[in-house]
């Protein structure tokens, strides 16, 4: 396996800073804006964006966390039980502009699941999507409103986001799966 760093800690910090400014600019402030991070790394990114927006606008933005496990379409046929975590959205999303936040946008299936989960909680006035990395290969017609970095990938490649809240560093890696050698 070969890893190539495509974003270091400073680059990630600058990207979150830029994305936070874009959210404020697009919404002409943060009056009715709430942030909802998809577990796990989307949650941490949402808190970082909220902190930055508080610095920019001098207003706190509510942050919620969404667990989409039961909404996934790839659980059927798996033998192991999915690990359920809790959704923690302690505010009403009805009539709000919900900025849904995730680390990597790939096929769009995670976002579709998140949209279904959000709609079960209420009807926001608008849902916007913020992702740290868009790697392409969409299977559903889903497009992010805010993209930190476009990282074109081959299908067999992976994008790994490391955040200090869960990992030991802030970085984004492109991971190449090494071809198996003959005879293995």
Short mmCIF file of C-alpha atoms in Angstrom, two decimals:
data_model
loop_
_atom_site.label_atom_id
_atom_site.label_comp_id
_atom_site.label_asym_id
_atom_site.label_seq_id
_atom_site.Cartn_x
_atom_site.Cartn_y
_atom_site.Cartn_z
CA UNK A 1 0.00 0.00 0.00
CA UNK A 2 1.34 3.42 -0.98
CA UNK A 3 0.11 6.67 0.61
CA UNK A 4 0.53 10.11 -0.91
CA UNK A 5 -0.25 13.15 1.24
CA UNK A 6 -2.48 15.51 -0.74
CA UNK A 7 -3.23 17.90 2.13
CA UNK A 8 -1.12 18.57 5.22
CA UNK A 9 -2.20 20.11 8.53
CA UNK A 10 -1.72 23.71 7.36
CA UNK A 11 -3.53 23.01 4.10
CA UNK A 12 -6.41 21.38 5.96
CA UNK A 13 -6.67 24.35 8.35
CA UNK A 14 -6.70 26.81 5.43
CA UNK A 15 -9.31 24.69 3.64
CA UNK A 16 -11.65 24.67 6.66
CA UNK A 17 -11.12 28.42 6.96
CA UNK A 18 -12.07 28.96 3.29
CA UNK A 19 -15.08 26.63 3.48
CA UNK A 20 -16.35 28.48 6.59
CA UNK A 21 -16.11 31.82 4.76
CA UNK A 22 -17.94 30.32 1.77
CA UNK A 23 -20.82 29.14 3.99
CA UNK A 24 -21.16 32.62 5.50
CA UNK A 25 -20.96 34.30 2.09
CA UNK A 26 -23.46 32.02 0.33
CA UNK A 27 -25.99 32.42 3.15
CA UNK A 28 -25.36 36.15 3.66
CA UNK A 29 -24.53 35.46 7.29
CA UNK A 30 -25.62 32.59 9.49
CA UNK A 31 -29.05 33.73 10.69
CA UNK A 32 -30.92 30.45 10.04
CA UNK A 33 -27.89 28.21 9.42
CA UNK A 34 -27.24 25.03 11.39
CA UNK A 35 -24.43 22.53 10.82
CA UNK A 36 -24.91 18.76 10.82
CA UNK A 37 -21.85 16.52 10.62
CA UNK A 38 -22.07 12.90 9.48
CA UNK A 39 -20.37 10.58 11.95
CA UNK A 40 -17.42 10.29 12.41
CA UNK A 41 -15.09 12.72 10.67
CA UNK A 42 -17.92 14.91 9.38
CA UNK A 43 -18.78 15.54 13.01
CA UNK A 44 -15.29 16.85 13.76
CA UNK A 45 -15.26 18.97 10.61
CA UNK A 46 -18.65 20.47 11.54
CA UNK A 47 -17.28 21.56 14.92
CA UNK A 48 -14.22 23.10 13.25
CA UNK A 49 -16.41 24.99 10.77
CA UNK A 50 -18.65 26.19 13.63
CA UNK A 51 -15.63 27.48 15.53
CA UNK A 52 -14.37 29.34 12.47
CA UNK A 53 -17.81 30.79 11.70
CA UNK A 54 -18.03 32.04 15.30
CA UNK A 55 -14.73 33.87 14.76
CA UNK A 56 -15.89 35.35 11.43
CA UNK A 57 -19.45 36.34 12.36
CA UNK A 58 -19.20 36.66 16.12
CA UNK A 59 -22.23 34.32 16.35
CA UNK A 60 -22.43 30.72 17.43
CA UNK A 61 -23.94 28.23 15.00
CA UNK A 62 -25.70 25.13 16.31
CA UNK A 63 -23.99 21.84 15.49
CA UNK A 64 -25.60 18.43 15.33
CA UNK A 65 -24.30 14.95 14.60
CA UNK A 66 -26.03 12.49 12.30
CA UNK A 67 -25.63 8.70 12.43
CA UNK A 68 -26.75 7.21 9.11
CA UNK A 69 -26.08 3.55 9.90
CA UNK A 70 -29.71 2.41 9.66
CA UNK A 71 -30.26 4.41 6.47
CA UNK A 72 -27.42 2.82 4.50
CA UNK A 73 -28.34 0.72 1.49
CA UNK A 74 -25.31 -1.55 1.76
CA UNK A 75 -26.18 -3.29 5.05
CA UNK A 76 -28.38 -5.99 3.55
CA UNK A 77 -26.58 -9.29 3.23
CA UNK A 78 -23.89 -8.51 5.77
CA UNK A 79 -23.48 -11.03 8.54
CA UNK A 80 -22.17 -8.70 11.23
CA UNK A 81 -24.45 -6.31 13.08
CA UNK A 82 -23.96 -2.63 12.23
CA UNK A 83 -22.52 -0.55 15.05
CA UNK A 84 -25.16 2.01 15.97
CA UNK A 85 -24.12 5.36 17.31
CA UNK A 86 -26.48 8.13 18.25
CA UNK A 87 -27.79 11.03 16.25
CA UNK A 88 -27.37 14.16 18.34
CA UNK A 89 -29.38 16.99 16.84
CA UNK A 90 -30.74 18.85 19.84
CA UNK A 91 -32.48 21.59 17.86
CA UNK A 92 -35.34 21.85 15.40
CA UNK A 93 -34.20 21.75 11.76
CA UNK A 94 -37.60 22.78 10.38
CA UNK A 95 -37.24 25.97 8.36
CA UNK A 96 -33.46 26.07 8.84
CA UNK A 97 -30.65 26.03 6.30
CA UNK A 98 -28.89 22.79 7.14
CA UNK A 99 -25.27 22.55 6.05
CA UNK A 100 -24.59 18.81 5.91
CA UNK A 101 -20.87 18.10 6.41
CA UNK A 102 -18.82 15.02 5.50
CA UNK A 103 -15.16 14.30 4.94
CA UNK A 104 -15.21 12.56 1.52
CA UNK A 105 -17.79 12.59 -1.27
CA UNK A 106 -17.53 9.46 -3.41
CA UNK A 107 -20.55 7.62 -4.85
CA UNK A 108 -23.14 9.83 -3.15
CA UNK A 109 -24.76 6.94 -1.28
CA UNK A 110 -23.71 8.20 2.16
CA UNK A 111 -25.21 11.60 1.37
CA UNK A 112 -28.45 10.02 0.10
CA UNK A 113 -28.69 8.14 3.40
CA UNK A 114 -28.03 11.34 5.32
CA UNK A 115 -30.72 13.21 3.38
CA UNK A 116 -33.24 10.48 4.23
CA UNK A 117 -32.25 10.62 7.91
CA UNK A 118 -32.51 14.43 7.99
CA UNK A 119 -35.96 14.44 6.37
CA UNK A 120 -37.16 12.07 9.10
CA UNK A 121 -36.22 14.78 11.62
CA UNK A 122 -38.09 17.62 9.93
CA UNK A 123 -38.25 19.70 6.78
CA UNK A 124 -35.45 22.25 6.52
CA UNK A 125 -35.87 25.22 4.18
CA UNK A 126 -32.68 24.14 2.39
CA UNK A 127 -29.94 21.53 2.67
CA UNK A 128 -26.45 22.43 1.49
CA UNK A 129 -23.57 19.96 1.27
CA UNK A 130 -20.02 20.70 2.43
CA UNK A 131 -17.28 18.13 1.88
CA UNK A 132 -13.58 18.29 2.60
CA UNK A 133 -12.71 16.10 -0.41
CA UNK A 134 -14.62 15.27 -3.59
CA UNK A 135 -13.05 12.24 -5.26
CA UNK A 136 -15.57 11.76 -8.07
CA UNK A 137 -17.20 8.46 -9.20
CA UNK A 138 -20.76 9.47 -8.37
CA UNK A 139 -23.45 6.80 -8.65
CA UNK A 140 -26.24 9.22 -7.67
CA UNK A 141 -26.93 12.78 -8.88
CA UNK A 142 -25.44 14.47 -5.82
CA UNK A 143 -23.14 17.50 -5.97
CA UNK A 144 -21.53 19.39 -3.10
CA UNK A 145 -22.20 23.12 -2.63
CA UNK A 146 -18.85 23.58 -0.88
CA UNK A 147 -15.76 21.50 -1.77
CA UNK A 148 -12.47 21.76 0.08
CA UNK A 149 -10.38 19.89 -2.48
CA UNK A 150 -11.13 17.91 -5.62
CA UNK A 151 -8.95 14.79 -5.71
CA UNK A 152 -9.50 12.85 -8.94
CA UNK A 153 -9.08 9.15 -8.18
CA UNK A 154 -9.24 5.78 -9.83
CA UNK A 155 -11.98 3.57 -8.44
CA UNK A 156 -9.48 1.24 -6.77
CA UNK A 157 -7.79 4.12 -4.96
CA UNK A 158 -8.97 5.41 -1.58
CA UNK A 159 -8.93 8.78 0.09
CA UNK A 160 -8.14 8.75 3.81
CA UNK A 161 -8.86 11.79 5.96
CA UNK A 162 -6.97 11.96 9.23
CA UNK A 163 -8.17 14.40 11.92
CA UNK A 164 -6.47 14.88 15.27
CA UNK A 165 -9.76 14.38 17.12
CA UNK A 166 -9.71 10.71 16.01
CA UNK A 167 -6.31 10.14 14.42
CA UNK A 168 -2.84 11.34 15.31
CA UNK A 169 -2.64 14.11 12.70
CA UNK A 170 -4.49 16.40 10.33
CA UNK A 171 -3.94 15.25 6.75
CA UNK A 172 -5.57 13.86 3.64
CA UNK A 173 -3.98 10.90 1.86
CA UNK A 174 -4.49 9.24 -1.50
CA UNK A 175 -3.99 5.53 -0.92
CA UNK A 176 -2.93 3.19 -3.71
CA UNK A 177 -3.77 -0.46 -3.20
CA UNK A 178 -0.61 -2.28 -4.24
CA UNK A 179 -1.12 -4.93 -6.89
CA UNK A 180 -0.67 -8.47 -5.61
CA UNK A 181 2.50 -9.96 -6.93
CA UNK A 182 2.36 -13.08 -9.07
CA UNK A 183 1.95 -16.24 -7.03
CA UNK A 184 0.24 -14.56 -4.07
#
